[in-house]
Coordinates of C-alpha atoms in Angstrom, one line a residue:
Chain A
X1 CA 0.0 0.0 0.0
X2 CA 1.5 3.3 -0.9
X3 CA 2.3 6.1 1.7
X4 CA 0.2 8.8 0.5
X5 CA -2.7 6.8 -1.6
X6 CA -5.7 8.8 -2.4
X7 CA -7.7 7.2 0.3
X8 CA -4.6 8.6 2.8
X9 CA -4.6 11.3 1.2
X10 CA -8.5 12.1 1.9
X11 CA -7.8 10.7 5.3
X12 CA -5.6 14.3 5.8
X13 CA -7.0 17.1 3.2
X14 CA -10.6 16.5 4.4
X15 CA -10.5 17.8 8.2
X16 CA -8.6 20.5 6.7
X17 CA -11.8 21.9 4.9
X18 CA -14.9 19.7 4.2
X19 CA -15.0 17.9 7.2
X20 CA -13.3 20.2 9.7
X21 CA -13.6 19.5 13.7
X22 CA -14.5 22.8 14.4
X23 CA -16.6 24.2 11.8
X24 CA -18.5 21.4 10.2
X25 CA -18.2 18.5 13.0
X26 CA -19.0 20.8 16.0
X27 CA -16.0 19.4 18.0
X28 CA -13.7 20.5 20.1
X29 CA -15.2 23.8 20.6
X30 CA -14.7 24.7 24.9
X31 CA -10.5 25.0 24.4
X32 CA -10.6 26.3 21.1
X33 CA -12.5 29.5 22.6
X34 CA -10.8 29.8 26.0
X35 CA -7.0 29.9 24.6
X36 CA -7.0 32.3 22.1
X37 CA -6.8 35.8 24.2
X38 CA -3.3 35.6 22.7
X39 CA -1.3 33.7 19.8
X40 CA 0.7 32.4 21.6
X41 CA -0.9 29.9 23.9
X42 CA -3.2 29.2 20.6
X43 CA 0.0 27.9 18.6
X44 CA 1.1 25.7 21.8
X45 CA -2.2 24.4 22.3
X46 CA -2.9 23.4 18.4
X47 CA -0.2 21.6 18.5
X48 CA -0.5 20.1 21.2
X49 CA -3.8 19.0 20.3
X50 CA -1.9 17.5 17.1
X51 CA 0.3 15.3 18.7
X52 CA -1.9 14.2 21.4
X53 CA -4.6 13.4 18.4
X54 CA -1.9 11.8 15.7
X55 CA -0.3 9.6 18.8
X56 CA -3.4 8.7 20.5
X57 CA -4.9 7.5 17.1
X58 CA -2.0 5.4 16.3
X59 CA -2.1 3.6 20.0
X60 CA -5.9 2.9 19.7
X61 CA -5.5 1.2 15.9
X62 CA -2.6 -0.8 17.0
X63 CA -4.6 -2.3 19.9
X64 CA -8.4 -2.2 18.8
X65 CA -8.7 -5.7 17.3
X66 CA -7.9 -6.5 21.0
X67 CA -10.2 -3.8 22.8
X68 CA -13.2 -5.3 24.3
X69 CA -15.7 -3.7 22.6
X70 CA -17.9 -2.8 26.2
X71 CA -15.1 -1.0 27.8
X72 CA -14.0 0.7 24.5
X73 CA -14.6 4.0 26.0
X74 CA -12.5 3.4 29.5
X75 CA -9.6 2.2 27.5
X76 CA -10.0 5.2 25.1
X77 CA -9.6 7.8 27.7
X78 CA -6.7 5.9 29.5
X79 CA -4.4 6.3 26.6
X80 CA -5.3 9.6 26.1
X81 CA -5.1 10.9 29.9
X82 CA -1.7 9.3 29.2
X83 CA -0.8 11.4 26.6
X84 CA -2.2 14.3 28.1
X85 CA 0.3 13.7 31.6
X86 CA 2.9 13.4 29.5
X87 CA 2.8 16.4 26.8
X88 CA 1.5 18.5 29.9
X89 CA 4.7 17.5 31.6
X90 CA 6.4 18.8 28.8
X91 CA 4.9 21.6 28.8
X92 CA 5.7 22.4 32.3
X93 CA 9.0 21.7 31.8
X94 CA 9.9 23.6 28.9
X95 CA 7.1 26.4 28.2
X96 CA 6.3 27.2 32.0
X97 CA 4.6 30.7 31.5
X98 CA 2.7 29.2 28.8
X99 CA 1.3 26.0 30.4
X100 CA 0.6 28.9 33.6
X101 CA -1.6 30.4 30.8
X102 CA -3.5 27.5 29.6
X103 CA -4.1 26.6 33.1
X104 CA -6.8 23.9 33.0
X105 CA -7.1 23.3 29.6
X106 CA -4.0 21.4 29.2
X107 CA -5.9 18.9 31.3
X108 CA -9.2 19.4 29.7
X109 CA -7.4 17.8 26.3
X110 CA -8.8 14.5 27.5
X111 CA -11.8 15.6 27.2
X112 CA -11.6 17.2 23.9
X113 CA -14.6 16.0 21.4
X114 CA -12.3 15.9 18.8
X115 CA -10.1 13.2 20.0
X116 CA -13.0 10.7 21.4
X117 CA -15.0 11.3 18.1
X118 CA -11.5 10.4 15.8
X119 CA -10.9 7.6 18.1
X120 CA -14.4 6.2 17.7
X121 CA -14.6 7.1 14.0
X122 CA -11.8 6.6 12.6
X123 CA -9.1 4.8 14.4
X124 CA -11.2 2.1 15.4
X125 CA -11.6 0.9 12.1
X126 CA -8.7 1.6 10.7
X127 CA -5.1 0.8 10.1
X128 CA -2.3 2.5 12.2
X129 CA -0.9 5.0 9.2
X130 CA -4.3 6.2 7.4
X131 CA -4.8 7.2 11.1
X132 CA -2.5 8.8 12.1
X133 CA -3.2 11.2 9.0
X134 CA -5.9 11.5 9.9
X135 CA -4.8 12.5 13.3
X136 CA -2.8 15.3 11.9
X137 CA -4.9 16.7 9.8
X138 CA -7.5 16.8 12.4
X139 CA -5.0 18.3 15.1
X140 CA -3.8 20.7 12.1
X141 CA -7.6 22.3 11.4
X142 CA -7.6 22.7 14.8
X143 CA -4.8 24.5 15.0
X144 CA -5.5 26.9 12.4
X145 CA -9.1 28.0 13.8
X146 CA -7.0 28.6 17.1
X147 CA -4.1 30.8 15.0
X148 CA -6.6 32.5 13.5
X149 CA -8.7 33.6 16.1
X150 CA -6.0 33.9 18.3
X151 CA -4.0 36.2 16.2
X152 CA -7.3 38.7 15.6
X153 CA -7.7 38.8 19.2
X154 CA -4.2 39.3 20.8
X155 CA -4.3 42.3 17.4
X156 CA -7.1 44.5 17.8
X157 CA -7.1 43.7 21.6
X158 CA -3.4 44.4 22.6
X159 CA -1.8 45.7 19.3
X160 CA 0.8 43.0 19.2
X161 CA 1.4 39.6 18.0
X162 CA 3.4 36.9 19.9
X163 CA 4.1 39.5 22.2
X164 CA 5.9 41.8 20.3
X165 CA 4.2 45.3 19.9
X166 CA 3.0 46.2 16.6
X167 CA 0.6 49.1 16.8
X168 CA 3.2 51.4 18.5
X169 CA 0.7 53.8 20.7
X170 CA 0.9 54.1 24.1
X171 CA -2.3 53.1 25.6
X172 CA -3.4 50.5 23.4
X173 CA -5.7 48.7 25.3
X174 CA -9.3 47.2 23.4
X175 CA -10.5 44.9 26.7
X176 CA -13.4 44.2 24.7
X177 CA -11.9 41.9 22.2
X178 CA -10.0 39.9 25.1
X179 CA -13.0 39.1 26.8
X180 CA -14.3 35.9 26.2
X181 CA -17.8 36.9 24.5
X182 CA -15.5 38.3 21.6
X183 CA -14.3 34.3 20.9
X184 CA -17.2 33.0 20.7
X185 CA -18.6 35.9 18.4
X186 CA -15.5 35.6 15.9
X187 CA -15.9 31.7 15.7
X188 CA -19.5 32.3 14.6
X189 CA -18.6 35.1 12.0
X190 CA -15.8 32.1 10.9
X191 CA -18.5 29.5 10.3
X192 CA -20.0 32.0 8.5
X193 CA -17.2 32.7 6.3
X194 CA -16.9 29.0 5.8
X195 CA -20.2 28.1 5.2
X196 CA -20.6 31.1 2.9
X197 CA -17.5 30.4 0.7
X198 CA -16.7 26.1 0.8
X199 CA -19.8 24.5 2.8
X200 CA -22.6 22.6 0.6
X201 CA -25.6 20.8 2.5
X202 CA -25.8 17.8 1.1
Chain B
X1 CA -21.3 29.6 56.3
X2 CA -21.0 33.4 54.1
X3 CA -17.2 31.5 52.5
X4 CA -20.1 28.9 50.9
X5 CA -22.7 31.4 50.1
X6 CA -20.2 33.4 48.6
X7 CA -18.7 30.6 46.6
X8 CA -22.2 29.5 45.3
X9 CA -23.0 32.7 44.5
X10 CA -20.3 33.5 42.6
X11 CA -19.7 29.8 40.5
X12 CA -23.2 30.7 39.2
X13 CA -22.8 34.2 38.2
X14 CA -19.3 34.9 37.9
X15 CA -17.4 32.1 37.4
X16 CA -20.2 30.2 35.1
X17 CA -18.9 27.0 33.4
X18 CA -20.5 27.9 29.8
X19 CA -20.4 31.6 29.8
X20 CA -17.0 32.5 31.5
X21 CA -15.1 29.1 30.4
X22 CA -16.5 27.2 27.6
X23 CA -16.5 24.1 29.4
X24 CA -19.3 21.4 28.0
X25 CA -19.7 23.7 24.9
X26 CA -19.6 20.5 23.0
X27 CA -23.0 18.9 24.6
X28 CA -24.4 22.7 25.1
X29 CA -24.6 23.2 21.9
X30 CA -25.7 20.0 20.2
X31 CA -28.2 19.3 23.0
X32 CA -29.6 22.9 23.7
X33 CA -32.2 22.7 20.4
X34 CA -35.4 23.3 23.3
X35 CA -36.0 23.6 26.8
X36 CA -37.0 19.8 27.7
X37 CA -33.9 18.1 26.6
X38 CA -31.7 20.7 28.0
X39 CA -33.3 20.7 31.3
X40 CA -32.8 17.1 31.0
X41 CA -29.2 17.7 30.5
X42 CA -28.6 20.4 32.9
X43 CA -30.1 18.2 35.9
X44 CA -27.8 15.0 34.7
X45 CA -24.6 17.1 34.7
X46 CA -25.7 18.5 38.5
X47 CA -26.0 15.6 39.6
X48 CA -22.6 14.2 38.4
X49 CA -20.8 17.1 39.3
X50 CA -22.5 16.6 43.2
X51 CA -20.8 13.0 43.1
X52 CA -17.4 13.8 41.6
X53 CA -16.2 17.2 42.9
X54 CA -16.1 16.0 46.1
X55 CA -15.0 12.6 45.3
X56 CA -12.0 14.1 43.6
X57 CA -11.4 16.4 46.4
X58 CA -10.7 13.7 48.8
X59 CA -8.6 11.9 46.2
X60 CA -6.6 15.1 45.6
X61 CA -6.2 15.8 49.6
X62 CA -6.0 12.1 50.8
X63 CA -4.1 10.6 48.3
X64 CA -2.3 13.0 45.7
X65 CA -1.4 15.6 48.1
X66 CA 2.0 15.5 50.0
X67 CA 0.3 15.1 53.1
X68 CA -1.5 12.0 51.7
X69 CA -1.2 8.3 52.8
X70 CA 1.8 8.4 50.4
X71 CA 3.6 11.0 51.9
X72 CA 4.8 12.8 48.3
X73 CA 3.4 15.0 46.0
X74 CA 1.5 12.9 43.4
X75 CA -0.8 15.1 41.4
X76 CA 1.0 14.4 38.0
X77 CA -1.4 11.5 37.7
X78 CA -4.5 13.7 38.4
X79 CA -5.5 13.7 35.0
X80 CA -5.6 9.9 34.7
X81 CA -7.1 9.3 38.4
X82 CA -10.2 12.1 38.1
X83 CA -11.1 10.6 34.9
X84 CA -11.1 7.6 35.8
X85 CA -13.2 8.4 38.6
X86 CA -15.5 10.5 36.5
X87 CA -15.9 7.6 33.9
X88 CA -16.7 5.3 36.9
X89 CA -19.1 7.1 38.7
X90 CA -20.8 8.1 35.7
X91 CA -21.2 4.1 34.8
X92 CA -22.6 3.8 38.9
X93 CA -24.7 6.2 38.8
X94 CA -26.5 5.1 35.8
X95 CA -26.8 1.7 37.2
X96 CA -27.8 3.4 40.8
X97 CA -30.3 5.6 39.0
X98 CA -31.6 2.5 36.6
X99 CA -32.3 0.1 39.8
X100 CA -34.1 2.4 42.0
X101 CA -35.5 5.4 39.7
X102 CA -36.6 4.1 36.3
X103 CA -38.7 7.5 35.8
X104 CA -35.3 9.6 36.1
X105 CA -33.5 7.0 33.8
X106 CA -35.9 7.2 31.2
X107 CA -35.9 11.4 31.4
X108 CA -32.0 11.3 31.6
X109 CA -31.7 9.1 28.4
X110 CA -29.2 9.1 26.5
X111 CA -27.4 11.7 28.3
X112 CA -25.9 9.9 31.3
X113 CA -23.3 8.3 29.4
X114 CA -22.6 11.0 27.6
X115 CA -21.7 12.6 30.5
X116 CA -17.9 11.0 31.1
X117 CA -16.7 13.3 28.3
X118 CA -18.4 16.6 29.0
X119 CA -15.5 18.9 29.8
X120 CA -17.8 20.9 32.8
X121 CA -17.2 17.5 34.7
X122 CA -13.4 17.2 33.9
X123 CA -13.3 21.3 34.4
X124 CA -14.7 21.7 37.9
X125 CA -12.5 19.0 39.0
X126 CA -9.5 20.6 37.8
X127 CA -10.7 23.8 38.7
X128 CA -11.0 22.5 42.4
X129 CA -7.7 21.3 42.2
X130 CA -6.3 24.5 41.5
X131 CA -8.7 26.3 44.4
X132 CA -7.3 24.2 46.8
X133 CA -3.9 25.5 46.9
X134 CA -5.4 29.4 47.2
X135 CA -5.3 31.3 50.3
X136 CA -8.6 30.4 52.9
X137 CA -9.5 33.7 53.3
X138 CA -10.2 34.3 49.5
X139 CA -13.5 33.8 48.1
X140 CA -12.4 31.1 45.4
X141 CA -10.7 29.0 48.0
X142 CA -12.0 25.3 48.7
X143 CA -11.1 24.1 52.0
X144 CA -13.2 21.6 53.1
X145 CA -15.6 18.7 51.4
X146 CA -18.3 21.1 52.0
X147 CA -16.8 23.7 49.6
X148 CA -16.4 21.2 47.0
X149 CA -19.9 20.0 47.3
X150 CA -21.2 23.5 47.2
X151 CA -19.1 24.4 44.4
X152 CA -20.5 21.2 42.2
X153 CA -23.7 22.7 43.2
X154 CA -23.2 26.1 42.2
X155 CA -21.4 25.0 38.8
X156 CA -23.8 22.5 37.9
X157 CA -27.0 25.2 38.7
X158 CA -25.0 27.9 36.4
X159 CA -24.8 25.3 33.4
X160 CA -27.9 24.1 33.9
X161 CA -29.1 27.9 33.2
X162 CA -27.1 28.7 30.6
X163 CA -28.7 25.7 28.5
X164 CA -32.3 26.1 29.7
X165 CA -32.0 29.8 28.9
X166 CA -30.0 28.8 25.3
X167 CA -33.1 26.3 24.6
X168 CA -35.7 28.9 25.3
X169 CA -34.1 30.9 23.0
X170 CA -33.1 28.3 20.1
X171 CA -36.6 28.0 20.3
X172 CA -37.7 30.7 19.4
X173 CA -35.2 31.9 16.8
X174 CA -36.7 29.7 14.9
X175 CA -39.0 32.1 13.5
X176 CA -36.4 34.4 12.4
X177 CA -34.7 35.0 9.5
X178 CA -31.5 34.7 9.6
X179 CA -28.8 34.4 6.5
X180 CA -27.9 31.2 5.0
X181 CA -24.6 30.5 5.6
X182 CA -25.0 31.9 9.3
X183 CA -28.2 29.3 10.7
X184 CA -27.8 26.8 12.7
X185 CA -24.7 26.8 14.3
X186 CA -22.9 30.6 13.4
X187 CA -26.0 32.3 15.1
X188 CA -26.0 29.8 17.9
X189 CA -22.1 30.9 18.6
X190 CA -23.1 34.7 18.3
X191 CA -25.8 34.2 20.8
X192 CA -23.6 33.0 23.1
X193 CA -21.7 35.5 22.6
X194 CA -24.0 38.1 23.3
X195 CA -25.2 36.1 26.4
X196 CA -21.6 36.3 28.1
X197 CA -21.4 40.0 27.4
X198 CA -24.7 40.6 29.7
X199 CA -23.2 37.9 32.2
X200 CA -20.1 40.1 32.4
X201 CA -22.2 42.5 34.6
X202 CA -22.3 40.2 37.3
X203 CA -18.2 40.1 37.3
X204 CA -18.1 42.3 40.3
X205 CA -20.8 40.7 42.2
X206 CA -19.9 40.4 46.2
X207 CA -21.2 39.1 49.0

């Protein structure tokens, strides 16, 4: 079977766009909003999500022709809560002021939609490499909803980007767009953009 | 007695699980289509938060903690231990609530087990975690079991109306006529939005 078939291929372009976490699957949704004040804890956290998605998928296709199929979902959130200690270890080890700002949600990765609903649609029935595309590509459009919105609220809300100032004026200061009502407003307004532009109903 | 009127208080208004932290977005907003199911909902996720908040206190204090029965500092394997509790209570209490309440069972549905992945549950535990190392005399501090059961209770009242009051509202925007590409889910996100704004007023509620 060839590395990047189209089937594998499909497996990582379509959570990009068509059948992205966020915007068409719904999933995902309470980190994405809480960790964008600023870019960067958005960039840490997508990719952390990545890994965490890519690795966990891989793990649960190895073992799933041996998984019980009643305590599926126990064994599920084992080798992810796994994951999670370890990357958040990581985290604390070599990004301390950013794993201070993502505070709970480092944690609350277990309990991320996103990786449940690949692990129960996807990596159950698949083999180890298709899912660990599709693992990345997941954990990618992710990451780009949290760049996105992260980067439009640390700009118009502090006038800078990973911290450095851009919009050079002394008291620069738009609380407003930092809160978190703002989020969940600009995710909407990017489902809208989406829909608009690249979703068809079927 | 005021520390844990305070703290209920304020885990409803101020601190509210949907509206100040996004936690259980997911199930808020694919459950929160009308007011029955969402009441339904709401009540299941109280009632699991009651059981597991203080569950995981006492597994955090007794256990985890330095001065725990294994005399070091264990919480690195928090994450692993409160979901495993959650995940296990939420199996008991489905089998408690099947045996001796078949009336609640068949209202709760479907949403029990779903209720082992909603981040509120995960959330409040973690959150408690954190509150446990804060000063006493702040307002946010948990210090005792009792805190943690009122907190649960306070949490799991300000989710529960966050989705009833979501429901009612879904309900109703029914009728309206919104643009294409922005039903169903874009104008559920900018409700929200708007709803947090008007529960940022309560931010410097004290009492």
């Amino acid at each position: 079977m060839a590395l990047l078939s189209k089937q594998n291929k499909e497996a990582f372009t379509n959570p990009l766009n068509l059948d992205h976490p966020i915007l068409v699957q719904v999933l995902g949704i309470c980190s994405a909003l809480a960790v964008t004040s600023q870019l960067k804890p958005a960039i840490v956290m997508g990719l952390a999500v990545t890994v965490i998605t890519a690795f966990s998928n891989v793990i649960i296709s190895i073992i799933r022709n041996t998984i019980p199929n009643r305590i599926r979902i126990v064994v599920q959130l084992v080798v992810v809560a796994a994951l999670v200690t370890i990357v958040s270890q990581v985290l604390k080890a070599y990004v301390y002021d950013v794993s201070v700002q993502l505070s709970v949600y480092v944690g609350l990765i277990i309990t991320n939609c996103i990786l449940m609903g690949r692990l129960e649609a996807f990596a159950m029935q698949n083999k180890p490499w298709p899912s660990f595309l599709d693992g990345v590509g997941n954990g990618i459009g992710y990451a780009m909803i949290l760049v996105v919105v992260g980067a439009f609220r640390e700009f118009f809300g502090r006038g800078s980007l990973l911290g450095f100032q851009i919009i050079d004026c002394k008291d620069f200061n738009n609380g407003m767009m930092t809160m978190p009502a703002m989020a969940l407003i600009l995710v909407g307004c990017v489902i809208w953009i989406h829909r608009a532009y690249f979703y068809k109903e079927k | 007695m005021e520390h844990a009127i305070s703290l209920f208080f304020r885990s409803i208004f101020v601190d509210n699980m949907i509206f100040a932290f996004f936690l259980g977005m997911c199930s808020f907003l694919a459950v929160s289509k009308n007011v029955k199911t969402s009441l339904g909902l709401g009540m299941a996720v109280t009632f699991v938060l009651l059981v597991t908040v203080p569950v995981d206190y006492l597994l955090q204090t007794k256990v985890l903690s330095e001065n725990g029965i294994f005399g070091m500092d264990l919480s690195y394997l928090s994450f692993i231990l409160f979901i495993a509790v959650i995940a296990g209570i939420v199996q008991l209490v489905e089998m408690v609530v099947e045996k001796y309440s078949p009336s609640l069972y068949a209202a709760l549905g479907i949403f029990l087990p779903l209720i082992a992945v909603n981040c509120a549950i995960m959330g409040a535990s973690l959150f408690m975690q954190q509150r446990i190392l804060l000063d006493p005399s702040e307002t946010k501090a948990i210090t005792s079991v009792v805190d943690a059961l009122v907190y649960a209770f306070g949490s799991g009242i300000g989710w529960t109306i966050a989705i009833v009051a979501m429901g009612a509202i879904r309900e109703k925007m029914q009728y309206s006529d919104v643009p294409k590409p922005l039903q169903g889910l874009g104008i559920t996100f900018i409700t929200v939005g708007l709803m947090a704004m008007a529960m940022m007023c309560f931010s410097g509620l004290k009492i």
